[in-house]
Structure formats: C-alpha cells, structure tokens
Short mmCIF file of C-alpha atoms in Angstrom, two decimals:
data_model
loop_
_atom_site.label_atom_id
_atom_site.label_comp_id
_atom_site.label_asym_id
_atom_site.label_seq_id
_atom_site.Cartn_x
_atom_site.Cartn_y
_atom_site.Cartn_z
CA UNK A 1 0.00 0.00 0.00
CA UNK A 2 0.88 3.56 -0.69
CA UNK A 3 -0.31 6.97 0.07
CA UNK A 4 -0.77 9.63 -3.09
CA UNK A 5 -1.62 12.87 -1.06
CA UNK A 6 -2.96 16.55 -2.96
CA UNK A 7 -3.61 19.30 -0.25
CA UNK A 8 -3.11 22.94 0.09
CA UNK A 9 -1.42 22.10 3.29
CA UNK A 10 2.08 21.49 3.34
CA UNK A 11 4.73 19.99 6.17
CA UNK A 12 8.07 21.29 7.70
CA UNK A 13 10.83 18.87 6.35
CA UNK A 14 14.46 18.49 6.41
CA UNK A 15 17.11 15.60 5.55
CA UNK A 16 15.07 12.50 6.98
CA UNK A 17 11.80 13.98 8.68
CA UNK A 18 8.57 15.64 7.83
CA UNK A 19 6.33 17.44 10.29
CA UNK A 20 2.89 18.96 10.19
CA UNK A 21 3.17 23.14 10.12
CA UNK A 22 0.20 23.02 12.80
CA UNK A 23 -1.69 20.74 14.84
CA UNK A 24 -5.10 20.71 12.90
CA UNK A 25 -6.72 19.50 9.86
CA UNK A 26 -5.65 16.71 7.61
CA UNK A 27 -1.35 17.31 7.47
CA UNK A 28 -0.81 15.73 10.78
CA UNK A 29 -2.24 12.99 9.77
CA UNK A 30 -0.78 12.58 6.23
CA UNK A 31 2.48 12.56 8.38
CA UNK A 32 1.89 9.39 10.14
CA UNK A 33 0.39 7.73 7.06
CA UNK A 34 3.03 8.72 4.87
CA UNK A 35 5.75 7.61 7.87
CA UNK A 36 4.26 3.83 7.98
CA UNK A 37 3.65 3.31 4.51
CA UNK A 38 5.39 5.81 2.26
CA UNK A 39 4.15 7.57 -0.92
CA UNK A 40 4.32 10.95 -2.61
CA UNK A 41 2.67 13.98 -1.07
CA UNK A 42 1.88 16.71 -3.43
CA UNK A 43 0.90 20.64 -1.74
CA UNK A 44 1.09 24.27 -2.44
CA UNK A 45 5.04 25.14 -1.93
CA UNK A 46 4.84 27.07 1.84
CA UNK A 47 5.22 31.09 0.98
CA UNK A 48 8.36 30.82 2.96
CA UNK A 49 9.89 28.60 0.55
CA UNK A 50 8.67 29.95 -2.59
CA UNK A 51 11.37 28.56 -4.78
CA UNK A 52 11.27 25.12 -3.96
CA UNK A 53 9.54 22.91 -6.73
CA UNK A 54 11.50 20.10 -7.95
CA UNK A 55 10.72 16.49 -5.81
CA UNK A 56 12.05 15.75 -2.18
CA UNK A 57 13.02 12.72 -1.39
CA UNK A 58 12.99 12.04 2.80
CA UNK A 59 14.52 8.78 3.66
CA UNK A 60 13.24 5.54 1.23
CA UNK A 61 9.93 5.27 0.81
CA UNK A 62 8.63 9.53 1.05
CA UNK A 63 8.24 12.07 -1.36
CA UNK A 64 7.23 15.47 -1.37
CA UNK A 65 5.96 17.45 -4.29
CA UNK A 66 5.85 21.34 -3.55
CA UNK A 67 3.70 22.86 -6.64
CA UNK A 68 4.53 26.24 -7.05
CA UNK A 69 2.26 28.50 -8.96
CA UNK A 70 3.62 32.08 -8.54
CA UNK A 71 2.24 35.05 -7.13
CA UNK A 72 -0.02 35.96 -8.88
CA UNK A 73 -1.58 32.38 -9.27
CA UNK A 74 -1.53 31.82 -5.73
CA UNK A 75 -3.24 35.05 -5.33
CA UNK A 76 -6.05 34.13 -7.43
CA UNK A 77 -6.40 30.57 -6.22
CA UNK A 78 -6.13 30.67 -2.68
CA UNK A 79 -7.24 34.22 -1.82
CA UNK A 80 -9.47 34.90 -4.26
CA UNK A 81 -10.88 31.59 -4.84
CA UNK A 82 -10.38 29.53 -2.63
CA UNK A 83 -10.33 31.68 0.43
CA UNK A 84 -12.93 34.41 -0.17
CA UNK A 85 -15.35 32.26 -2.48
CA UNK A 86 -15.37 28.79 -1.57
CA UNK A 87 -14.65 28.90 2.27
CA UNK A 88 -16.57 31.48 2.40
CA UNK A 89 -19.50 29.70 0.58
CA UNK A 90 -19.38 26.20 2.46
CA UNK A 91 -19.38 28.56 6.20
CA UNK A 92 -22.13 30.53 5.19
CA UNK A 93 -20.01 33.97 5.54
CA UNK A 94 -21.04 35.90 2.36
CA UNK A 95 -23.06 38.88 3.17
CA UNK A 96 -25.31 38.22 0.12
CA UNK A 97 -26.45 41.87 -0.17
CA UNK A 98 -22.96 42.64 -1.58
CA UNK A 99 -21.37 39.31 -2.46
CA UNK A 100 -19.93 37.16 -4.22
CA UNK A 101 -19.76 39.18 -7.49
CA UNK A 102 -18.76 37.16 -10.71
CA UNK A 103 -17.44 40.13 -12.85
CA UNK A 104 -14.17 40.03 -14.98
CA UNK A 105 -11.77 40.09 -11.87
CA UNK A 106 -13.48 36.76 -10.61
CA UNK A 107 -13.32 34.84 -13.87
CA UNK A 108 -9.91 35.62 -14.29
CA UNK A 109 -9.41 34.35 -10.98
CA UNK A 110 -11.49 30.96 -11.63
CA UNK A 111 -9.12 30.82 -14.81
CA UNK A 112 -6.43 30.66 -12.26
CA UNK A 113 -8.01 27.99 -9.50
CA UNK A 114 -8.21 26.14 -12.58
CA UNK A 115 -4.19 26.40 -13.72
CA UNK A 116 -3.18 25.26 -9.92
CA UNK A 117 -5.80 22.49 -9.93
CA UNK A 118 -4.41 21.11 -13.66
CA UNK A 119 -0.41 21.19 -12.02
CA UNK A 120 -1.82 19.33 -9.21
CA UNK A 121 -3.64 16.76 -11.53
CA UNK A 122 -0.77 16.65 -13.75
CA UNK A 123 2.13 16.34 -10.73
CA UNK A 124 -0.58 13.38 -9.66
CA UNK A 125 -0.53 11.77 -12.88
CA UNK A 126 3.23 11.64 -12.97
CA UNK A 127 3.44 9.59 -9.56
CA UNK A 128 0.51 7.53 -9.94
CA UNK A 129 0.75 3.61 -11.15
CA UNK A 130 -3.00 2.77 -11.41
CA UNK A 131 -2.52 0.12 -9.26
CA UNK A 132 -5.32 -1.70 -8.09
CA UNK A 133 -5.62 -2.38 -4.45
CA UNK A 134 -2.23 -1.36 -3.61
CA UNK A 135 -2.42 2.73 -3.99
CA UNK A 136 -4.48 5.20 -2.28
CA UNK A 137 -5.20 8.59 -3.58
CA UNK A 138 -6.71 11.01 -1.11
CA UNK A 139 -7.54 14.59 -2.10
CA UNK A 140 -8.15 17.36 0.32
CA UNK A 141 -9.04 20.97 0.76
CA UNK A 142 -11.87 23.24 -1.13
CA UNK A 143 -8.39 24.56 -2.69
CA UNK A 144 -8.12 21.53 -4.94
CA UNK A 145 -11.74 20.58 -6.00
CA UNK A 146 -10.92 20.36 -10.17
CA UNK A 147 -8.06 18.08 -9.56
CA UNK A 148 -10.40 14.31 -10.07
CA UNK A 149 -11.65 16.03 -13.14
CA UNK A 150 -8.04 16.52 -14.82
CA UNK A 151 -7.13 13.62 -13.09
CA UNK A 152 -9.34 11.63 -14.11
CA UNK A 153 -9.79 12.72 -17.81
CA UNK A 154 -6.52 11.17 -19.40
CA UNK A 155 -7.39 7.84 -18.52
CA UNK A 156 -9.23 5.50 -20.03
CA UNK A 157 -9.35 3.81 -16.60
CA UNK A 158 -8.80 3.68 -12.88
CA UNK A 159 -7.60 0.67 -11.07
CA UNK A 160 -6.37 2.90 -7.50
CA UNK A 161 -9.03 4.17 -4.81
CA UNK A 162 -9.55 7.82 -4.64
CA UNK A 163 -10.81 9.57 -2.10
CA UNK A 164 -11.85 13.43 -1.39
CA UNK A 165 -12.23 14.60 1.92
CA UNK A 166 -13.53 17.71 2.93
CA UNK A 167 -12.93 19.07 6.34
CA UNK A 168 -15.20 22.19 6.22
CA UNK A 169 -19.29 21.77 6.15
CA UNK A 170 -21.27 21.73 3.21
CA UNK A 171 -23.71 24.24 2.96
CA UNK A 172 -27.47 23.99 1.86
CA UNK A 173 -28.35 23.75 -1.85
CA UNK A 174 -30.24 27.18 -1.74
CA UNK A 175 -26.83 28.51 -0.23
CA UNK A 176 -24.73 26.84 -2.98
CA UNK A 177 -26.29 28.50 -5.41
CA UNK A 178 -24.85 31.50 -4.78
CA UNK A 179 -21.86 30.75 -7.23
CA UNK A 180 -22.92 30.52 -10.67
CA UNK A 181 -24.50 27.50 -12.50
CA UNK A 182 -21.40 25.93 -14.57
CA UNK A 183 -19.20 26.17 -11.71
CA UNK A 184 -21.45 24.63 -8.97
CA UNK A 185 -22.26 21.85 -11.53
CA UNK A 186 -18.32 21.25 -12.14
CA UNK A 187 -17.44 21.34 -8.84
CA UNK A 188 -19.51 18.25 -8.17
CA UNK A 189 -19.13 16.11 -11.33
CA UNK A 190 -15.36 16.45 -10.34
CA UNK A 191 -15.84 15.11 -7.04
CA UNK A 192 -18.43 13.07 -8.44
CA UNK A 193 -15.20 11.36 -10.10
CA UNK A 194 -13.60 9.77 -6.96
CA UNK A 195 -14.82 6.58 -5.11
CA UNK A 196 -15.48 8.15 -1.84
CA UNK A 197 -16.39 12.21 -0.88
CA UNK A 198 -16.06 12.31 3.06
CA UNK A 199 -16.88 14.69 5.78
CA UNK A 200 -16.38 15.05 9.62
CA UNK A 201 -20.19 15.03 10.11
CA UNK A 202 -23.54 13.33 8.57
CA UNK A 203 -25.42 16.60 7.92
CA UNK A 204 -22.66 18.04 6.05
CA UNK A 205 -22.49 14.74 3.93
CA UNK A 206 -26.59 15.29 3.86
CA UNK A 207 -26.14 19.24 1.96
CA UNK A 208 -23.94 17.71 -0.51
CA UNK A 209 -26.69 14.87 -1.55
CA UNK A 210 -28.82 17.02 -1.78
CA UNK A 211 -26.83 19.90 -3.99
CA UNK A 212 -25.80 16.49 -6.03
CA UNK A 213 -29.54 15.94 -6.57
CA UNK A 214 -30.49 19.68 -7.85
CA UNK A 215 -27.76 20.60 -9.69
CA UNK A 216 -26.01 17.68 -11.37
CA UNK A 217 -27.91 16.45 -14.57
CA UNK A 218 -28.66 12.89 -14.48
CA UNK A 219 -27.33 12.10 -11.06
CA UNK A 220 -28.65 9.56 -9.35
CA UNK A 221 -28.95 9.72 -4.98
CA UNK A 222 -29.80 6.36 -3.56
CA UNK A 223 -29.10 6.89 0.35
CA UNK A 224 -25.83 7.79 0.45
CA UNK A 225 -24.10 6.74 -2.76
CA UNK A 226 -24.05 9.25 -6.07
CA UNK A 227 -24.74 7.21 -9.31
CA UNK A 228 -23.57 9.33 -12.39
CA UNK A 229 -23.60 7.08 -15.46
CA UNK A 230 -21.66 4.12 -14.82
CA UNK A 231 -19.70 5.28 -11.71
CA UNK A 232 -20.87 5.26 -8.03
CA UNK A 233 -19.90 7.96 -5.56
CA UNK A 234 -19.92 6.91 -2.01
CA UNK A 235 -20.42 9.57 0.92
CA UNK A 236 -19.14 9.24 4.31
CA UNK A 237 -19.17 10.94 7.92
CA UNK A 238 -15.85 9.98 9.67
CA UNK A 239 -14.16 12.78 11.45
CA UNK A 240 -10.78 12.55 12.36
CA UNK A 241 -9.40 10.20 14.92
CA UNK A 242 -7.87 12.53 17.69
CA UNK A 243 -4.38 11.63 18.43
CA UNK A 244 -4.86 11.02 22.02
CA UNK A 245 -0.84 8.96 22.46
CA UNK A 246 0.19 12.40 21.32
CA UNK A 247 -1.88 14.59 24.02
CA UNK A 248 -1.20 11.94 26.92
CA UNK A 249 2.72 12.90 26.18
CA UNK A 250 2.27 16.51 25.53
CA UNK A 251 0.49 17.01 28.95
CA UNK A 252 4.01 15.52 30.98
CA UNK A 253 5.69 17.96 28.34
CA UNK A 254 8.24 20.71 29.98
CA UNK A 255 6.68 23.13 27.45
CA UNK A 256 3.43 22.44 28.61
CA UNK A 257 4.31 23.38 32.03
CA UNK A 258 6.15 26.36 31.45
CA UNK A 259 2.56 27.35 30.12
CA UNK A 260 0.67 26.36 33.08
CA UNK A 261 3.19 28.10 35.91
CA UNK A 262 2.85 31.26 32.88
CA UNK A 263 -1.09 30.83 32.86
CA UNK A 264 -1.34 30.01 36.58
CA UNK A 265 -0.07 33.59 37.11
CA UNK A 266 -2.23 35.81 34.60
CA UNK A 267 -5.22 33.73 36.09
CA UNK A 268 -3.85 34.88 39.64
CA UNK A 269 -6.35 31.99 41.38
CA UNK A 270 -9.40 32.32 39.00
CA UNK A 271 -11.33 29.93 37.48
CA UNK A 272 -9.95 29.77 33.77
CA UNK A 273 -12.68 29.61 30.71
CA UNK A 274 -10.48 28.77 27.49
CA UNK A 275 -11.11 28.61 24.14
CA UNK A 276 -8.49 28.35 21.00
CA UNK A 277 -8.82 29.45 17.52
CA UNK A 278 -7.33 30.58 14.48
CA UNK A 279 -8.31 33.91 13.40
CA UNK A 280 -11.32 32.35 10.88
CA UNK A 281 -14.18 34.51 10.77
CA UNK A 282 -16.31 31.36 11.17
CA UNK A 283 -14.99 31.08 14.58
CA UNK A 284 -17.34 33.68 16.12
CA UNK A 285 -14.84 34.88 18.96
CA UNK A 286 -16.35 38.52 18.88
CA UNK A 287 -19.78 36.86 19.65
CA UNK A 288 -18.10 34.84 22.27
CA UNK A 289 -16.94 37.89 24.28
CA UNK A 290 -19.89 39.87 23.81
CA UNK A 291 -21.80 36.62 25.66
CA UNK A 292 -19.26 36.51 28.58
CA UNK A 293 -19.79 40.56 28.54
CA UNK A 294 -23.75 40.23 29.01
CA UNK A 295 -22.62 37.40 32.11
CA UNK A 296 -20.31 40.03 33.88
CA UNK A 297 -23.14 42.53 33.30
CA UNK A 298 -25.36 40.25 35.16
CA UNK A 299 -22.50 39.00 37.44
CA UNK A 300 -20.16 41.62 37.70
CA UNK A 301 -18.22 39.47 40.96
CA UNK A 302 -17.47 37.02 38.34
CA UNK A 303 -14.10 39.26 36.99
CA UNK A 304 -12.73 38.40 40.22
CA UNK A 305 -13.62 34.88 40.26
CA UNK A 306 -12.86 34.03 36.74
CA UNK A 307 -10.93 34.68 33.21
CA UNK A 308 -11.68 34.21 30.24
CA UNK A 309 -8.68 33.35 27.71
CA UNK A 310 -8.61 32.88 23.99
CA UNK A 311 -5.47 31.42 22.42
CA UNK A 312 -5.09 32.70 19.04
CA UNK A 313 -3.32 32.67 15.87
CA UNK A 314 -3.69 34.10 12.69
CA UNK A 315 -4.14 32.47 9.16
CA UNK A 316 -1.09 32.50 7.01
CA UNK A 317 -2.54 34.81 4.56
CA UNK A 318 -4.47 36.98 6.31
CA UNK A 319 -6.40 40.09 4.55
CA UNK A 320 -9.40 41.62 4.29
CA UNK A 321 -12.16 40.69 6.33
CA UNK A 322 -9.70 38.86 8.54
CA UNK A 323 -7.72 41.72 9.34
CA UNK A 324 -11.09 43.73 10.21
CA UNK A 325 -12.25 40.80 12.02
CA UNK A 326 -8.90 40.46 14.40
CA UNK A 327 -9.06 44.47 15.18
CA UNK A 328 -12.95 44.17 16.06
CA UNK A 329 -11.75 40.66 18.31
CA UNK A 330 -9.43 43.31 19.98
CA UNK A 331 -12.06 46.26 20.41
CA UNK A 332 -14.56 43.69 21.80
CA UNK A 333 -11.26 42.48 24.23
CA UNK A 334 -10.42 46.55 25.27
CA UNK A 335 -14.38 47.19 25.44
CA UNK A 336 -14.77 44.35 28.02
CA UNK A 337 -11.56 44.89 30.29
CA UNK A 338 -12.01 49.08 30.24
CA UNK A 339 -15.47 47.48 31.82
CA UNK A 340 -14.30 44.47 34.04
CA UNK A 341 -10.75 44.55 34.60
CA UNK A 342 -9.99 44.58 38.44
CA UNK A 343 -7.03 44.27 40.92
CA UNK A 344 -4.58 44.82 37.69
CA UNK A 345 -6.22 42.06 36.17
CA UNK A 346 -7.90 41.18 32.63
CA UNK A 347 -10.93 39.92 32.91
CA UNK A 348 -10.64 38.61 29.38
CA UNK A 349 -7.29 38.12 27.10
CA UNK A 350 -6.13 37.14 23.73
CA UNK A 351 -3.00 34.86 24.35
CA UNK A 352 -0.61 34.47 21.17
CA UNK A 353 1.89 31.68 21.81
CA UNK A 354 2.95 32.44 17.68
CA UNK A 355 3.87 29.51 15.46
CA UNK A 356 6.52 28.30 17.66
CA UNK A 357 7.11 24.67 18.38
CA UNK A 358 5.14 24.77 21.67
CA UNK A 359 2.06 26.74 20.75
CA UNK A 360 -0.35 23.34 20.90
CA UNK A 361 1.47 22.91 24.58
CA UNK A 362 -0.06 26.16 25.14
CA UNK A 363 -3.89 25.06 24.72
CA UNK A 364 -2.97 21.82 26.32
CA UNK A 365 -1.53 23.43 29.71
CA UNK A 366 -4.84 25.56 29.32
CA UNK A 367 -7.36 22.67 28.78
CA UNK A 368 -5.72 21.19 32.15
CA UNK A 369 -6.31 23.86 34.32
CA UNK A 370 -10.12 25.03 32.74
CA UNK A 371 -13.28 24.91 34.82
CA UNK A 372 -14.89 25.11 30.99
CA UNK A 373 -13.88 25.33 27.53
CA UNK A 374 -15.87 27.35 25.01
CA UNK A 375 -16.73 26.52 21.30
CA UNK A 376 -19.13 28.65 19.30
CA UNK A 377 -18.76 28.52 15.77
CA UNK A 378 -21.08 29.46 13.67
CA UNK A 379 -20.40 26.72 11.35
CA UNK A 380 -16.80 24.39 11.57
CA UNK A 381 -15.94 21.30 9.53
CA UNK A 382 -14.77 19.58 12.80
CA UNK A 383 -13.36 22.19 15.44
CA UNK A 384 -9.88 19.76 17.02
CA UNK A 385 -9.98 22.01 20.15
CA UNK A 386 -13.41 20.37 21.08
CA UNK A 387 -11.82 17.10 20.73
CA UNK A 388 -9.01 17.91 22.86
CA UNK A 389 -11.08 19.36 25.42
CA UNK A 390 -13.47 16.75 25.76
CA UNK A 391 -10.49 14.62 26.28
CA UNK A 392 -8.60 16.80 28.34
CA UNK A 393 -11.20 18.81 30.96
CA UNK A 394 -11.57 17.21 34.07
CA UNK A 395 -15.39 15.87 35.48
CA UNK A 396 -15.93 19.09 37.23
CA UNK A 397 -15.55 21.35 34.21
CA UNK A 398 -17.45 21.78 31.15
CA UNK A 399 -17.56 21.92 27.31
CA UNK A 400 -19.81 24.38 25.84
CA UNK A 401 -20.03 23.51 22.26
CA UNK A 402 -21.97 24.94 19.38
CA UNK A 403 -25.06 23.15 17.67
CA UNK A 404 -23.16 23.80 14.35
CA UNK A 405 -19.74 22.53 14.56
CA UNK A 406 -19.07 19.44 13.44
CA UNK A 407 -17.51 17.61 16.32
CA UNK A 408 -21.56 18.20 17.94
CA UNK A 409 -22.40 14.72 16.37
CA UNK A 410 -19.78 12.68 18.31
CA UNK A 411 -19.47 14.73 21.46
CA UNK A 412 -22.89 16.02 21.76
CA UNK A 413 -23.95 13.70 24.81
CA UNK A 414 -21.07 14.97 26.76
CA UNK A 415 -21.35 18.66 25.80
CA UNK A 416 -23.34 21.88 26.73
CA UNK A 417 -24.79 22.73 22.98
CA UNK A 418 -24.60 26.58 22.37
CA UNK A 419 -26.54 28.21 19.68
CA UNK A 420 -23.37 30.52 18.13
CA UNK A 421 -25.76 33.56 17.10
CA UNK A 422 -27.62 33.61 20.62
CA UNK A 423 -25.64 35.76 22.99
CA UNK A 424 -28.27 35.49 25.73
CA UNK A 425 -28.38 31.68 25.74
CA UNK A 426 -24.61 31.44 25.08
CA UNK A 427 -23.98 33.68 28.02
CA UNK A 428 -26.36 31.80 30.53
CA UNK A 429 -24.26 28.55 29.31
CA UNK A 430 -21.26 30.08 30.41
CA UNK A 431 -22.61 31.67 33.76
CA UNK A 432 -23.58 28.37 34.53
CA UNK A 433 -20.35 26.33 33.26
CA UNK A 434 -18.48 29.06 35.74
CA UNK A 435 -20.43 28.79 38.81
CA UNK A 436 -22.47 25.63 38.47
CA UNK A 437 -21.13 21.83 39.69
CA UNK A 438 -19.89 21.37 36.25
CA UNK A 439 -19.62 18.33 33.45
CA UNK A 440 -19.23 14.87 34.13
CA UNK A 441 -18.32 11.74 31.55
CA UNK A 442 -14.78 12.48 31.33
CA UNK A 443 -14.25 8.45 31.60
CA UNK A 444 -17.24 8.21 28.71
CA UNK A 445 -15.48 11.20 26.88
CA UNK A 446 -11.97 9.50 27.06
CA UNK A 447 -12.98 6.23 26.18
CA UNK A 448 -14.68 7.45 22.87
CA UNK A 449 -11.71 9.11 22.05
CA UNK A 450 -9.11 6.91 22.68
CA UNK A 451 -10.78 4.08 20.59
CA UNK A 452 -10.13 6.04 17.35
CA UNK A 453 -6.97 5.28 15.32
CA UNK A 454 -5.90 6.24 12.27
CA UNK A 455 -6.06 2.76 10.26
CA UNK A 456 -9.61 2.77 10.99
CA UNK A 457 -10.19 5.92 9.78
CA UNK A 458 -8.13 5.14 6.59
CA UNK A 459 -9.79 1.78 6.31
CA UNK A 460 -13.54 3.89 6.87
CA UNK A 461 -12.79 6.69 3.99
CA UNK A 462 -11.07 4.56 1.48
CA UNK A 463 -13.75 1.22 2.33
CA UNK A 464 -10.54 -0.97 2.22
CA UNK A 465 -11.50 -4.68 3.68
#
C-alpha cells in the first residue's frame, strides 16, 4: 500500500523527517500515514519557501511534491478563490447583499483555480501507477476541487481508490447557489469522479446529496451513494481520529508546564474559561466575548472569580475581512476589560503563543487547568480544540459547544450545545459552566476518544477490507 496525497497544506521537512506546520486538519495525519507506509505527497510550496519545486526525497519510501504557482496564481487561487469564495460559501459567511460578485476580476481568478488544480492533476498523474488495491489517492481541501476532473480525464481507466475529503461543512443547496450555475455543476461532477467524498459530520455529507440531486444532470442519490452514469460515488461521515498517544505525552511535556506556571499567574487563582482558535471569521470569537460581557453585566463578581482566555493565531494569509475581524476581536477584548478589569487584572485576554514549536502545549496546559472550555462557531468542519477538550477537561468542568460545529455529532452527549448567534443563551451557558457543579463523563469522553486510530479511519474513507 501507498499513500498519493494533494492538499493545500504542506509539512516542515528536512534531511530524513517531515512534520505537520500546525496541529489541525488533515497534514498531521498525512504525516503518520506517509511515515508507515510511504508515498508521494503533493501541496502548495509554503510562501516561505517559494522557490522550492523540484521532488524531495525524505529517507526511502517519502516524497514530497511542492507545486509552485507564482504570485499571482496563488493570489487568485487561494485568496481569491479559494479563500474568499469557496470557504466562504461552504461557512455561510457571504453577506449576500454585496457578495460574491462574478465580474471580470473573478473569472480571471477561476481561470487561475483552474491552472493550480491542472499542475496538481498533472504532478498526480506523474506519480501515480493505477494500481489496483495497492495505492491510495486522497484529495483534500476546497483549494483543490478540479483536480479528479483533470485527473481523471486522461485515462481511459482507474484501477487505484480515490478519495476526497472535505474538512469544512457543506452548505445547503439554496446557499450553494450563490456561485454561478457551470461552476457549482463542475465542482460536483469532479468530485463526483472519486470513489469516496467524506466529511467530519452526517449533515454536512446530507447538503452535498442534496446539492448532487439539484444541480447535477442525471445524477442519481440512492441513500448515500451518487450514481452518475456508470460510476458510483460513495459519501461518508468519519471525522478525524484525535491523536490522544500524542496529548497523553504533551500534557508531561516541559513546554506544557512552562505554560501552566505562565497561565497560573495571569489567572492569579481564577477559574480559567479557554477557548483556541485561528483567526477564521467562522470562529465567532467577537460573539463569544460579547456573551461573557452580558454574564459580567449580570454578574459583575465574576471578573474576580474568573478569566476568560482565547489562544489565538492568525491564518497565514491573512487580509481583508480577517484583518477587520482580528481588530474588532481586539475592540470587543479593550471594550470588556475598560469594563471588568480589576485588581490589575484582565478579565478577558487574547493569548498568542505564535507559530513556535510549543504553541499546541499552550492550549494543552490551558485545557488542564479550565473549569470550561468554550466553542461557538457558527459553522466548523470539525473544530480539534473540542476534541481535545473533551479529552482533556476534568469531570468538574465543562464543554460548551456549538449546535453547528461538526464535532456536535460525536461529542454532543457529553457537551453543553450553544446556539453561536444567541448571545443570551450562550452567556447563561457560560454563567452556569463558571459557577455551576460542572460536566461529568470524562471516563465516557476518554474512552470514545481513545478508541479512534488512524487505520480505521483510513480503512472507513477509502472502504478498504
């Protein structure tokens, strides 16, 4: 068996390692897969390395694949495209009273998703044996929907498994049809191409039957498997398996307790509330600390009892609508401790540990010393931090999570559900979470957890066996 791997993502290498860039999403996990059974693993050449393209070879069996498209191809993929549009799209964040506009700036960008997509398909066609049984191709990322369509269209026929996997939602086929009628329909004959389109959660795979059914001529939905002509789509909820050898070492870690003595001191013998988050506007962390706001309004005595921490960090690229949304994150931070703050003391923080090595020991010191742990996205693939916290928090604290991320359908019976556009009920949740007796499960919790690997999530998404 071998791994062929296409994602935006990329890894950290040198000489005879590879390591993910950050703790989330799929790269970790290409990592380890790549590690036990080798393979090629083709991504978007890291902006800090922009002139690396040619093959890397990392020990026997590994090889990376940086595709690098240029400026102002990269621009028009991933910002424009990929970014603004698509992301943007499958979370629900375009204010449809002013976008998305398809004028000439967008179709020359589309003209460019589709130029990164064909060096992708064409780098994959140049590794790939068609080998029945014995190689794997898994696609991921909106970035790199077009590549089973040029993939797929120079050959007569495909003996190797391929598999997309998506790890944002879907959205709703009204929703979808926000981008124009030849490019919804392309988008999902080309995924329409592999053997298996996977999600983290059922409802997400549920929006993409049913876009399938409205907007693909002649496609066929019979529960959930896509029959277009003579090939047969299957669709899958598996989320992925939470690394829980990896957490059980990282919370014995000297890095993780330099961050507990450093967040033992800012706390200064309050109850800690933590959430973590990259700067994604579908993270809601504005609404967040406008709901903790409303509970010290009620509860003012609750700024010396407790703080409320966010760890952040901020996308790679970030522009825009990110950039307004981190300085309104702040005001919404300044607003609340000008308010609160007492004894020399925020009553709410943004913590940036940076990209360093130890940043994840950072949430992990956190998550061990939290009375609760706060989620409320208004809508997330997945969302890893729930994961970690329902594996991390003790009995006595609690995991408020919202209705709309992902990780809700696997950790809902052991969760407070938050609705992520309700201040009033999000802010009772939290009151309650802060001075209440707390969760309980953590046994449940770590049991669920711990009984995921990575094989069987492999085995699930590619229906191997």
């Amino acid at each position: 068996m071998r791994i062929l791997t296409c994602s935006n993502s990329c890894p950290r290498w040198d000489a005879d390692t590879i390591a993910p860039r950050s703790p989330g999403g799929l790269a970790p996990m290409v990592v380890s897969l790549l590690n036990e059974h080798g393979g090629h693993w083709i991504f978007t050449a890291p902006p800090d390395q922009p002139g690396v393209s040619s093959p890397i070879r990392i020990g026997d069996d590994i090889w990376l694949h940086p595709v690098e498209p240029g400026e102002e191809l990269r621009h028009q993929h991933y910002d424009v495209i990929s970014i603004r549009l698509l992301l943007g799209l499958l979370h629900y964040m375009h204010d449809t009273s002013e976008q998305p506009v398809f004028d000439s700036a967008m179709v020359d960008a589309w003209a460019g998703y589709e130029a990164v997509n064909q060096s992708y398909a064409k780098r994959l066609r140049e590794v790939s044996d068609n080998s029945a049984g014995d190689e794997l191709i898994l696609i991921n990322d909106p970035h790199l929907m077009l590549v089973p369509e040029y993939f797929a269209e120079t050959q007569a026929g495909r003996a190797s498994r391929m598999t997309y996997f998506l790890g944002t939602p879907w959205c709703e086929p009204d929703y979808f049809s926000l981008i124009p009628g030849h490019i919804r329909t392309r988008i999902l004959t080309s995924l329409l191409r592999c053997d298996v389109v996977g999600f983290h959660a059922g409802r997400w795979v549920d929006a993409f039957l049913a876009c399938c059914a409205r907007y693909v001529p002649g496609a066929r939905v019979e529960g959930r498997t896509v029959i277009l002509g003579e090939h047969r789509t299957e669709l899958i909820a598996m989320p992925f398996p939470l690394d829980t050898d990896v957490l059980d070492r990282m919370t014995e870690a000297d890095a993780t307790r330099r961050w507990q003595s450093k967040l033992a001191e800012l706390a200064g013998g309050r109850k800690l509330m933590l959430r973590a988050d990259r700067l994604d506007l579908w993270k809601n962390i504005p609404r967040g600390f406008q709901a903790y706001e409303m509970a010290l309004e009620r509860r003012p005595e609750l700024a010396e009892q407790c703080w409320f921490a966010a760890v952040v960090t901020t996308p790679s690229r970030a522009a825009g609508r990110h950039q307004a949304y981190a300085e309104a994150t702040e005001a919404v931070v300044r607003r609340i401790n000008d308010r609160f703050a007492t004894g020399g003391r925020e009553a709410v923080s943004l913590i940036r540990p940076g990209m360093d090595d130890d940043s994840r020991n950072c949430v992990v010191a956190g998550l061990l010393m939290s009375t609760a742990a706060v989620v409320n996205s208004t809508y997330d693939g997945l969302n890893l931090f729930a994961k970690e916290a329902a594996y991390l928090l003790d009995d006595d604290a609690s995991l408020l999570l919202s209705a709309n991320a992902g990780a809700d359908e696997q950790l809902g019976p052991f969760t407070v559900t938050v609705d992520p556009f309700d201040l009033g009920q999000t802010s009772e949740a939290m009151e309650k979470a802060l001075t209440g007796s707390g969760g309980s499960g953590r046994d449940a919790r770590r049991a669920l957890l711990r009984d995921e690997h990575l094989d069987g999530w492999l085995t699930t998404v590619f229906r191997l066996g």
